[in-house]
Coordinates of C-alpha atoms (C1' of nucleotides) in Angstrom, one line a residue:
Chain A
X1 CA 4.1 163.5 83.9
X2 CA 3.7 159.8 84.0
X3 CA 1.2 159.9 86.8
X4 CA -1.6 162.1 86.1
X5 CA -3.2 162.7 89.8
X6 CA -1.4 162.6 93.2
X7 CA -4.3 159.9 94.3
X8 CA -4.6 162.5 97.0
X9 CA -7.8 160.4 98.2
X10 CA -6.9 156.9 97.2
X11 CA -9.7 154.7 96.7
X12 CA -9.8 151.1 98.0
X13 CA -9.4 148.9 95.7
X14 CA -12.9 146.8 95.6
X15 CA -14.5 150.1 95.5
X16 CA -12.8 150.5 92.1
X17 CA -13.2 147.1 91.4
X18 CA -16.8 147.4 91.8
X19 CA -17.3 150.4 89.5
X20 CA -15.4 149.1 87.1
X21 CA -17.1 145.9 86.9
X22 CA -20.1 147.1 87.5
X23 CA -19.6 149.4 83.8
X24 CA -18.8 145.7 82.2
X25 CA -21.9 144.2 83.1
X26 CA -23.8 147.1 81.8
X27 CA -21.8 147.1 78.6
X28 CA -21.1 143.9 77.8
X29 CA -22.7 140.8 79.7
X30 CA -26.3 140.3 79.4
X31 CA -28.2 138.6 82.2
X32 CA -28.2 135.4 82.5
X33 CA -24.2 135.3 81.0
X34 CA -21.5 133.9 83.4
X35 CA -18.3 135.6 84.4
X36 CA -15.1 134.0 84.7
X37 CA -14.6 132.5 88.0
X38 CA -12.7 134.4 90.7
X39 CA -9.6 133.4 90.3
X40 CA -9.0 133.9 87.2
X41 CA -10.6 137.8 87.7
X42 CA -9.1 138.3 90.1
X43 CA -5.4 137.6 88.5
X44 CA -7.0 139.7 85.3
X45 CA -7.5 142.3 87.6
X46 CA -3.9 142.1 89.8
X47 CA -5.5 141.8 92.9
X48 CA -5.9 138.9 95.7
X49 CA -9.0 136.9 95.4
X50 CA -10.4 138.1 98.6
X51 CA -10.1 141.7 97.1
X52 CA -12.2 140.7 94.0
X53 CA -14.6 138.7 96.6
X54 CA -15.6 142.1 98.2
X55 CA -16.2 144.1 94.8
X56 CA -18.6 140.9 93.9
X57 CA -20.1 140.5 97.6
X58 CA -21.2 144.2 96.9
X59 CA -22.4 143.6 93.6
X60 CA -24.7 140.8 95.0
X61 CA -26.4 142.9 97.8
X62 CA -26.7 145.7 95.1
X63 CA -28.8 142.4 93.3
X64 CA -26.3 142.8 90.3
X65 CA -25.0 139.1 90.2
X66 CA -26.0 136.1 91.4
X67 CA -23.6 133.8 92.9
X68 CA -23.6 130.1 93.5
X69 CA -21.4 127.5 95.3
X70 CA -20.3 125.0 92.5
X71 CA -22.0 126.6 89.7
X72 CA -20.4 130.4 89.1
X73 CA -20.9 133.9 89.0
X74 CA -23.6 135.0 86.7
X75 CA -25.3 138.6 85.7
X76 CA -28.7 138.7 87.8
X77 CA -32.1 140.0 86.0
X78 CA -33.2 143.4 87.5
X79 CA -35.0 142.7 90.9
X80 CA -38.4 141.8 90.4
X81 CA -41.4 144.5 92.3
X82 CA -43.4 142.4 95.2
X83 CA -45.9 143.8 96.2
X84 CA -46.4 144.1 99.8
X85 CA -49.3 145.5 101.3
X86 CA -50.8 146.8 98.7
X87 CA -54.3 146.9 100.3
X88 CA -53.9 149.0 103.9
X89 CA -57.2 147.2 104.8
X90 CA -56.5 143.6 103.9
X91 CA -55.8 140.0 105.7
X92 CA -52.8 138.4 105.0
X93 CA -52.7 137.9 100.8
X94 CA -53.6 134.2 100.3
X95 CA -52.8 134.6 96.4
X96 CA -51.6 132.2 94.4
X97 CA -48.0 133.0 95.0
X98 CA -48.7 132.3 99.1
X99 CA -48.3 128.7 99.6
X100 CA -49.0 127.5 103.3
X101 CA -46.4 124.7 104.1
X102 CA -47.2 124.4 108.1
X103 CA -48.9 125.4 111.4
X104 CA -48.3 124.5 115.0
X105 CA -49.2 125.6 118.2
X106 CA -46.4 126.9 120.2
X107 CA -45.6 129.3 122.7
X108 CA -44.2 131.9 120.6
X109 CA -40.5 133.5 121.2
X110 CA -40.7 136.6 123.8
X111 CA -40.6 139.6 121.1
X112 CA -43.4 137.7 119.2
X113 CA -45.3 137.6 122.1
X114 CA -45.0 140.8 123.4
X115 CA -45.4 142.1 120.0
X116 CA -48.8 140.1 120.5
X117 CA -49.3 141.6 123.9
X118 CA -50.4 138.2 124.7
X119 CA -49.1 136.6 128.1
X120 CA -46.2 134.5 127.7
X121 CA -48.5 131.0 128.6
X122 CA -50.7 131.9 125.7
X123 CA -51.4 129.3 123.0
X124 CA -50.3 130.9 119.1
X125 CA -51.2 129.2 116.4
X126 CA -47.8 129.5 113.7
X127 CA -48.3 129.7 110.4
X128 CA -45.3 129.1 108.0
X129 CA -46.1 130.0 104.4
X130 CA -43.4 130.3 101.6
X131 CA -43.9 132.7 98.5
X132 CA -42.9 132.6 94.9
X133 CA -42.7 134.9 92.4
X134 CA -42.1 134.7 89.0
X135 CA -40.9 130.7 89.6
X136 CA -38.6 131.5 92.2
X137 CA -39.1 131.5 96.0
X138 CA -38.5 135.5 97.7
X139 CA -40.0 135.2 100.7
X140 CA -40.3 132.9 103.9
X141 CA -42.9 134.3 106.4
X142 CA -44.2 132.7 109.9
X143 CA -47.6 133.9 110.8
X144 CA -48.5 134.2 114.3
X145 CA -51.9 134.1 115.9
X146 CA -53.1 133.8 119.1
X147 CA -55.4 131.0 119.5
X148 CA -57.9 134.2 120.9
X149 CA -58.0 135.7 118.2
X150 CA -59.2 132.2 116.0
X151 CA -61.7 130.8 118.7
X152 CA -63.5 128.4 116.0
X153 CA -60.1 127.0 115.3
X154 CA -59.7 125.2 118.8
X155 CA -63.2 123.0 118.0
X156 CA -62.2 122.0 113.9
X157 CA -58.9 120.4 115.9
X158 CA -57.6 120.0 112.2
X159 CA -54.2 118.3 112.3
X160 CA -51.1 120.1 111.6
X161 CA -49.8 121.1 108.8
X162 CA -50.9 122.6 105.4
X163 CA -54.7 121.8 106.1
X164 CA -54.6 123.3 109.8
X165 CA -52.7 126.7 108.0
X166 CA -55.6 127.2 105.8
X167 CA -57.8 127.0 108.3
X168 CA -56.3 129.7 110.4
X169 CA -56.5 131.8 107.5
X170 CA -60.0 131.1 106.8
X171 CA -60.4 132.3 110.5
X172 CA -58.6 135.0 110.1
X173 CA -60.5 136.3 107.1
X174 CA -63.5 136.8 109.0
X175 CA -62.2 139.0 111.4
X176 CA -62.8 142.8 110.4
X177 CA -59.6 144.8 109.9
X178 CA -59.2 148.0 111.8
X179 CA -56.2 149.0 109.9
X180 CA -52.6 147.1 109.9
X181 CA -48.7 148.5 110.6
X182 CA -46.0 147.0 108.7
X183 CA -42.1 147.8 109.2
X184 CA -39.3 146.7 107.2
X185 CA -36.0 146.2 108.5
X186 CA -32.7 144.8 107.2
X187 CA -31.5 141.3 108.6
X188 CA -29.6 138.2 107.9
X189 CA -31.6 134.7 107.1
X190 CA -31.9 132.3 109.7
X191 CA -30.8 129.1 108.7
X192 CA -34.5 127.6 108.7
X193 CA -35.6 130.5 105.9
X194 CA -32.4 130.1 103.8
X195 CA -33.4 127.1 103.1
X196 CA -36.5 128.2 101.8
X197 CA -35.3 130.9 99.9
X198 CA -32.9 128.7 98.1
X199 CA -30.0 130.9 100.0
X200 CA -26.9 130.4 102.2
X201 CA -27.6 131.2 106.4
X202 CA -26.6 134.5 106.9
X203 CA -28.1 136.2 103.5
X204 CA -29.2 139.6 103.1
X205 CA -32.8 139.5 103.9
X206 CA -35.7 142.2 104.2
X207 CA -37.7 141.8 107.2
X208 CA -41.7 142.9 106.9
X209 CA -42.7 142.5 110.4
X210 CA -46.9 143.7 110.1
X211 CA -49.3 143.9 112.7
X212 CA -53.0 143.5 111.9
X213 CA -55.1 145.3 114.3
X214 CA -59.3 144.4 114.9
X215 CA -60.7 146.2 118.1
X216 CA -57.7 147.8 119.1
X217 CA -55.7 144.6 119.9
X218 CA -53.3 143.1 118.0
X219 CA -54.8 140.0 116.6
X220 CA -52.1 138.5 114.2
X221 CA -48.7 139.3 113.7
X222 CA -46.4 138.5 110.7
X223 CA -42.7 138.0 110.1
X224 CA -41.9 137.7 106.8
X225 CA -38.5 137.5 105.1
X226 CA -37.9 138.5 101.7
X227 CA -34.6 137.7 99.7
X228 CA -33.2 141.3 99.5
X229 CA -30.9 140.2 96.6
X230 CA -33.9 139.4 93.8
X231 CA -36.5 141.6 95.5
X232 CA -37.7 145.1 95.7
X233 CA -40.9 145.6 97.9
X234 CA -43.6 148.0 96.1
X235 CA -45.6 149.5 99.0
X236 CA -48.0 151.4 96.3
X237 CA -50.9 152.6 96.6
X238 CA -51.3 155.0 93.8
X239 CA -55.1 155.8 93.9
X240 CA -55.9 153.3 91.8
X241 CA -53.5 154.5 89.1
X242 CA -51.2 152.0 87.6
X243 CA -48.1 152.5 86.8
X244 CA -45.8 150.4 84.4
X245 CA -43.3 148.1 85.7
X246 CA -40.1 149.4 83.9
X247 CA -36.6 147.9 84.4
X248 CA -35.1 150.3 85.8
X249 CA -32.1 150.8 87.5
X250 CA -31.6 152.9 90.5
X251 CA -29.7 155.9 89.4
X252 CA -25.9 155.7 90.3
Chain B
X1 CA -16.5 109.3 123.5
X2 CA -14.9 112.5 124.0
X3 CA -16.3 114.4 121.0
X4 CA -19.9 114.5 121.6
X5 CA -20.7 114.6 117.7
X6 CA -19.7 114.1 114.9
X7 CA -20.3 117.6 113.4
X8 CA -21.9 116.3 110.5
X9 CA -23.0 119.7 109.7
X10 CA -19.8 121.5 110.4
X11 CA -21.3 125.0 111.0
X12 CA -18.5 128.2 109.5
X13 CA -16.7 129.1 112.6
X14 CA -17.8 132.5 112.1
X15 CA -21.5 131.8 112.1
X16 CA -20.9 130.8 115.5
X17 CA -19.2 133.3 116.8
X18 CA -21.8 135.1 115.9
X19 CA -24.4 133.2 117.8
X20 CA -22.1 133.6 121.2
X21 CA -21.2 136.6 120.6
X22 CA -24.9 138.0 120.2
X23 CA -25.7 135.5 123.4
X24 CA -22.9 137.3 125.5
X25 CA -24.0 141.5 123.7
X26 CA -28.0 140.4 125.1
X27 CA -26.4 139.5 128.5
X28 CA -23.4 140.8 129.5
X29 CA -23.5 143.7 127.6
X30 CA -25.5 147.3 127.4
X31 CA -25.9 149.8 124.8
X32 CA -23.0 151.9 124.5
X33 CA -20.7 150.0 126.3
X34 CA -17.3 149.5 124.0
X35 CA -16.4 145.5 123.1
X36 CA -12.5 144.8 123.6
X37 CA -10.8 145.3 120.0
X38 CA -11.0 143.1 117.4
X39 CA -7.4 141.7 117.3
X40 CA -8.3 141.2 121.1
X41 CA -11.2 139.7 120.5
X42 CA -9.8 137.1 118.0
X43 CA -6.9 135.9 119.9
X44 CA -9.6 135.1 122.8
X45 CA -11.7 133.1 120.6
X46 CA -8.8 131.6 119.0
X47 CA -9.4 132.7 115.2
X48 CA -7.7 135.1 112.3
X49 CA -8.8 138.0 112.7
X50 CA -10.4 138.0 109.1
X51 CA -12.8 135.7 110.9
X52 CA -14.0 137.5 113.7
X53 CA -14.8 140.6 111.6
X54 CA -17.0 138.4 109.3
X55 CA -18.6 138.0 112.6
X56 CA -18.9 140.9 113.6
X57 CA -20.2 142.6 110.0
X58 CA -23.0 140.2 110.4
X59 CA -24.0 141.8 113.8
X60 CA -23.2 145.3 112.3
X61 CA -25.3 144.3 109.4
X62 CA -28.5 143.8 111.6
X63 CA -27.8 146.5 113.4
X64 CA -26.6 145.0 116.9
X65 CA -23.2 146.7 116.7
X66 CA -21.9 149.9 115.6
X67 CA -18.3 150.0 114.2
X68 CA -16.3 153.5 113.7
X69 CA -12.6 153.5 112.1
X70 CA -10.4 154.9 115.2
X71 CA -12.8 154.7 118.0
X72 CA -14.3 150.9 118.4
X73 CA -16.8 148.1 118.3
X74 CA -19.9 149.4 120.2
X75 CA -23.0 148.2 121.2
X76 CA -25.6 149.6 118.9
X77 CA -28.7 150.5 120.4
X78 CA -32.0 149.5 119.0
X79 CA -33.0 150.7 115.2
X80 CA -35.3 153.8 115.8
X81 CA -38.7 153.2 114.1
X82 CA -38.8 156.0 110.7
X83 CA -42.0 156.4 109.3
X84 CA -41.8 156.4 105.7
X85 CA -45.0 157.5 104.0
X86 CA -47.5 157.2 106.7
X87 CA -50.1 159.3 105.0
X88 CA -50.7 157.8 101.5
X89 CA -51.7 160.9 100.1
X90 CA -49.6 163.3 101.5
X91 CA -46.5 165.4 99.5
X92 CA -42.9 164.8 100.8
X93 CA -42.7 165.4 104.5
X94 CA -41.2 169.0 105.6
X95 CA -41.5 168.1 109.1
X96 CA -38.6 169.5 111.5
X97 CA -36.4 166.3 110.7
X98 CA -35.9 167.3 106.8
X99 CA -33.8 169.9 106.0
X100 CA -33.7 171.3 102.6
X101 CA -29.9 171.2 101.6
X102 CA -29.6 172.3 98.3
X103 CA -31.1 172.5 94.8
X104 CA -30.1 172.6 91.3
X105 CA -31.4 172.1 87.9
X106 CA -29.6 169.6 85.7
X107 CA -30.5 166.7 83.4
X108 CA -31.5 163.9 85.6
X109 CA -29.6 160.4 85.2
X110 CA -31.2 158.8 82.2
X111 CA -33.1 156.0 85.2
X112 CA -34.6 158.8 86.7
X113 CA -35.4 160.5 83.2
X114 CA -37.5 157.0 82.7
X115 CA -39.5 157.1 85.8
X116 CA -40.3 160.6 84.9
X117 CA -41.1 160.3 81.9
X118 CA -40.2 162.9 80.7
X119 CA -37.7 163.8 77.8
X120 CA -34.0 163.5 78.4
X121 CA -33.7 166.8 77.4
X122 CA -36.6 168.2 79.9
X123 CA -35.1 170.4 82.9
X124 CA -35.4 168.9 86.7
X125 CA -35.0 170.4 89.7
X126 CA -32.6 168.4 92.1
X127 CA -33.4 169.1 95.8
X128 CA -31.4 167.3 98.0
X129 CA -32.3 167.0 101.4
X130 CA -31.2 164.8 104.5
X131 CA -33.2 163.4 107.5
X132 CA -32.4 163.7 111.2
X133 CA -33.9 161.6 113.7
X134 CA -33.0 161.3 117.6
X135 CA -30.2 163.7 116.9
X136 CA -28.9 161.3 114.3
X137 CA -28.8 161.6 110.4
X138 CA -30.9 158.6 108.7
X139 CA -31.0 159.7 105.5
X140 CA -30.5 161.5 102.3
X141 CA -32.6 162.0 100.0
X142 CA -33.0 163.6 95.7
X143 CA -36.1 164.7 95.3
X144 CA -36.4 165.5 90.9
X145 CA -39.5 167.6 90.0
X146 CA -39.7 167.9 86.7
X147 CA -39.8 172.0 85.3
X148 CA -43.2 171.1 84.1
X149 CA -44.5 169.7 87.3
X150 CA -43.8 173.4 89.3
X151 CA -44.2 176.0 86.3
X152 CA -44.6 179.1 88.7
X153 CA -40.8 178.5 89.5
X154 CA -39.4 179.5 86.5
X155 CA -40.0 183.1 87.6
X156 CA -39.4 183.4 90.6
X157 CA -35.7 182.4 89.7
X158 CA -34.9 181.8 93.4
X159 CA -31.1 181.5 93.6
X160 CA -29.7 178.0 94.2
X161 CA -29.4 176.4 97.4
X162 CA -31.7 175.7 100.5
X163 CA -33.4 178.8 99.4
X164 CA -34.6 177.5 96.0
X165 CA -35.0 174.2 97.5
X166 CA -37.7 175.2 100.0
X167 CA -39.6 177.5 97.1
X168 CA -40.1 173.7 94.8
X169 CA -41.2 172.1 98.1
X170 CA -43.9 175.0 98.9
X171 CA -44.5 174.9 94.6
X172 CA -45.2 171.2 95.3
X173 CA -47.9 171.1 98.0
X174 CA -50.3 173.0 95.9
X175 CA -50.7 170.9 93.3
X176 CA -53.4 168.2 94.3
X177 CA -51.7 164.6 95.0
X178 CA -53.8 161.4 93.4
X179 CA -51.5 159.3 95.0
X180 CA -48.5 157.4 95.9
X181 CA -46.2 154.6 95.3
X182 CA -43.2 153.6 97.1
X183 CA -40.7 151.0 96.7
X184 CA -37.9 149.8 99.5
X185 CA -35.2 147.6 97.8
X186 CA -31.2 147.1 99.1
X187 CA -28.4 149.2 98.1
X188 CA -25.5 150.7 99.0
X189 CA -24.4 153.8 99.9
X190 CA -22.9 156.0 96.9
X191 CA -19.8 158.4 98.6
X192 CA -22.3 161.0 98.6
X193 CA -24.9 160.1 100.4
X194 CA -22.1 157.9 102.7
X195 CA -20.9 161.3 103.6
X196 CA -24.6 162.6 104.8
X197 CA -24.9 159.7 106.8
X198 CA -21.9 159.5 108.5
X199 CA -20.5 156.3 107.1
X200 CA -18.1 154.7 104.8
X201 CA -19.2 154.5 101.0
X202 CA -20.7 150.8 100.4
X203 CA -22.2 150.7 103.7
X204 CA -25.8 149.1 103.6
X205 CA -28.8 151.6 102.9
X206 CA -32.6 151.0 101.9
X207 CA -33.3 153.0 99.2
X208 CA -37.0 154.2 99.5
X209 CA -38.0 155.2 95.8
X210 CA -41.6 157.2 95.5
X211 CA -43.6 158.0 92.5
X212 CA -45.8 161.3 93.5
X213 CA -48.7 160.9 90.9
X214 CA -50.9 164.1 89.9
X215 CA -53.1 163.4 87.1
X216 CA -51.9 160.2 86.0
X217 CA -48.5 161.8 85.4
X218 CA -45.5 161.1 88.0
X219 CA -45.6 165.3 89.3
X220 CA -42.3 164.3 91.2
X221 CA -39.7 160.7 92.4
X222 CA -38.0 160.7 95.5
X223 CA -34.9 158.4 96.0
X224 CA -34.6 158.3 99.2
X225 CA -31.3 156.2 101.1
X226 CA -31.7 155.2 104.8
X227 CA -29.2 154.2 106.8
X228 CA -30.0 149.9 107.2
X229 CA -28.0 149.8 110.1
X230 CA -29.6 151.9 112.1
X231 CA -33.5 152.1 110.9
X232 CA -36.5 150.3 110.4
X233 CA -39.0 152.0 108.2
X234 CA -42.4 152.0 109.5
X235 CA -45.3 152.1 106.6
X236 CA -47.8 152.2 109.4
X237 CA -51.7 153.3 108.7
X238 CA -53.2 151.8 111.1
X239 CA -57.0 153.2 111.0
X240 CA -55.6 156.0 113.1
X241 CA -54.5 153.5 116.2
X242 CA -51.8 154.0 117.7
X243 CA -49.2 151.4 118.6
X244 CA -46.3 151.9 121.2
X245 CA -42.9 151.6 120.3
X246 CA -41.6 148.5 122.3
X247 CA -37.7 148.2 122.6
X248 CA -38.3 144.4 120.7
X249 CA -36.0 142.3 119.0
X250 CA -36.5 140.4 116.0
X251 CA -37.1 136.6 116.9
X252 CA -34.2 134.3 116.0
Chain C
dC1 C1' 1.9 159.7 119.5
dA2 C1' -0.6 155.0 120.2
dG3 C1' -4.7 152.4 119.3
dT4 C1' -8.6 151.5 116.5
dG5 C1' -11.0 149.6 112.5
dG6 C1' -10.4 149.2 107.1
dT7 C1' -7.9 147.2 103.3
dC8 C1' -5.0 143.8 101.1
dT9 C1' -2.2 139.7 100.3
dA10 C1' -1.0 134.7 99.1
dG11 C1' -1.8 131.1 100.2
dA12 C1' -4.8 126.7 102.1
dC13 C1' -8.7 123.6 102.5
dC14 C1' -13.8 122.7 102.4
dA15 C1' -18.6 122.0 100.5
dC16 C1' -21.1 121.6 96.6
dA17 C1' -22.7 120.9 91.6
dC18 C1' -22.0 118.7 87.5
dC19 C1' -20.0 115.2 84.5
Chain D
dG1 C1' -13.3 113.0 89.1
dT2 C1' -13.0 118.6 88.0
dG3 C1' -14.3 123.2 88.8
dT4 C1' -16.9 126.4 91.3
dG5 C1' -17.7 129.6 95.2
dG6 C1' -17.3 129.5 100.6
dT7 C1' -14.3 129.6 104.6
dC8 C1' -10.1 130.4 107.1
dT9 C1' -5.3 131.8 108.2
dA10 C1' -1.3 134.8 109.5
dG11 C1' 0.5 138.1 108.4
dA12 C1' 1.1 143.4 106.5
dC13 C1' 0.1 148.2 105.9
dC14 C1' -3.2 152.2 105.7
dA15 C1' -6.6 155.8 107.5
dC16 C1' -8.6 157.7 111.1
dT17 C1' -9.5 159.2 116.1
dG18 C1' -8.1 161.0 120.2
dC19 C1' -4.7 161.9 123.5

DNA sequence: CAGTGGTCTAGACCACACC
DNA sequence: GTGTGGTCTAGACCACTGC
């Protein structure tokens, strides 16, 4: 007697952790609520701080909590739906929630521009636009075009910046759409898009890398990073049906 | 003189390991090839050990390194492109690289039950299948299809298992599909599905999530978990051109 | 068996937000 | 200031693989 099971297969720890918090927050926080801060969980629990820090880390990436450096710990809304490439035959969304913030003309890094199947020398227009949804920033995306593919652009000469970005869209839209080929791909945030997305280097990121195709070639490619934390990326296209936007949780 | 700068921005030691240790895996390194072990590796770069593994979960993370309990630290190849609903209005995929594992009838978990919608009370058939690609497993996947959805089932009464599994699947491609909508968000890997994939539970997985939609009614959800490590999911329609695979990496 | 990565501890100090 | 999460250390032991 005393102990009921041998622990034949003993869990770690976090894991445990993790479940076990993860029942309180269903059961009694509401979102928005802070925890406790770690050290005193972590005593409440009997385990080292670094133990509680991996049941939490794992509850971040699941998009459970929300955590932030001076502030605390607090219960995170269920991740919102973004839509991405909703329309298989569409440009780049330039919706409200796409802001353009810059555009230069660089040579592009070697997978871009092989991705581009452009020659290495070749001008690319890059467009960086941020996006915000529901008031908060979720995705960080750099836009590249060859300077081919936007001809008009070279005689506007529009300064850099916001005004020059727009005007590579407006090129763009012009351009018929054969079709377009997105992927999405876990990575980490580059310290240049963490900063956008209001996160620390390093964060869990989605990658939508999409290539938009006219005449066979590939006339615009686009990196976009999305916080994986607050976002889940809707790829729908239901026929034109709509279905509800329930808060859901992912069965566990 | 001396120090060159005044670090101003101290960047986390581990952050750049990372950097030189990704520098030295794109140069002095191929795929395959086994790093020298982590206590090793720490006492080289003169750091706790805790510090190079933060390092090196970072790489694991996007998929540069591949890490197995017993065996080593080696270099991960790149992800293998997964198409993941390529034809919008196609049924689940039975191609060669799903196999039909098993199937039983239960009461789905009450987030599933929403998605559904269907009663909590209504029976479901749970066929679980997993995914092999290049002779690896990427995923596993629940498929729930409702009683309603597949009424010819009922009397057949095919015995549970693979069996059963593949008699819903054929059940399901004769309805007619309006359409459907997929989601990608982060996760982590339950111990079930951890098992499937050959990792440890917790490891990082996108969870694809599909509404199959047959007259305005959701006909059947997948939740499908891919391994994040080791796939990018491609959502490719590309007005039936074909792009090649290039061996590319992400810019950074 | 020896060697690997995985877990855990009990501290310490730092960077940041807020008062 | 105080309090938070983020980083880092130097150990220890465990679980697993393969010889």
């Amino acid at each position: 007697m005393g102990t009921t099971q041998l622990e034949s297969v003993p869990e770690p720890k976090y894991w445990h952790l993790k479940t076990v918090l993860s029942e309180a927050l269903d059961s009694e926080f509401s979102v928005g609520e802070i925890l406790p801060n770690e050290r005193d969980l972590a005593a409440r629990f009997g385990v080292a701080r670094a133990t509680l820090r991996q049941a939490l880390e794992q509850l971040e990436l699941e998009g459970r909590l929300q955590r932030r450096r001076g502030v605390g710990t607090t219960v995170a809304p269920p991740r919102m739906g973004v839509a991405v490439g909703s329309r298989q035959h569409a440009w780049p969304d330039a919706g409200d929630d796409w802001q353009a913030v810059d555009c230069t003309v660089t040579a592009p890094p070697a997978a871009v521009a092989a991705a581009l199947e452009t020659g290495p020398d070749e001008a690319v227009h890059t467009v960086r636009r941020s996006r915000v949804s529901h008031g908060q920033p979720v995705a960080a995306e750099l836009l590249y075009v060859p300077a081919s593919s936007v001809p008009a652009l070279s005689a506007i000469d529009a300064p850099s910046g916001p005004a020059r970005a727009r005007g590579v869209l407006r090129e763009l839209q012009r351009l018929e759409l054969d079709g377009r080929e997105s992927a999405v791909e876990l990575g980490s945030a580059r310290a240049e898009d963490a900063k956008e997305l209001d996160r620390l280097p390093g964060a869990p990121v989605l990658v939508v890398t999409t290539r938009f195709l006219v005449e066979g070639r590939v006339a615009a490619l686009s990196v976009a990073t999305y916080r994986a934390d607050t976002c889940r990326l809707t790829f729908g296209d239901a026929g034109g049906v709509v279905i509800d936007e329930g808060p859901e949780r992912r069965a566990s």
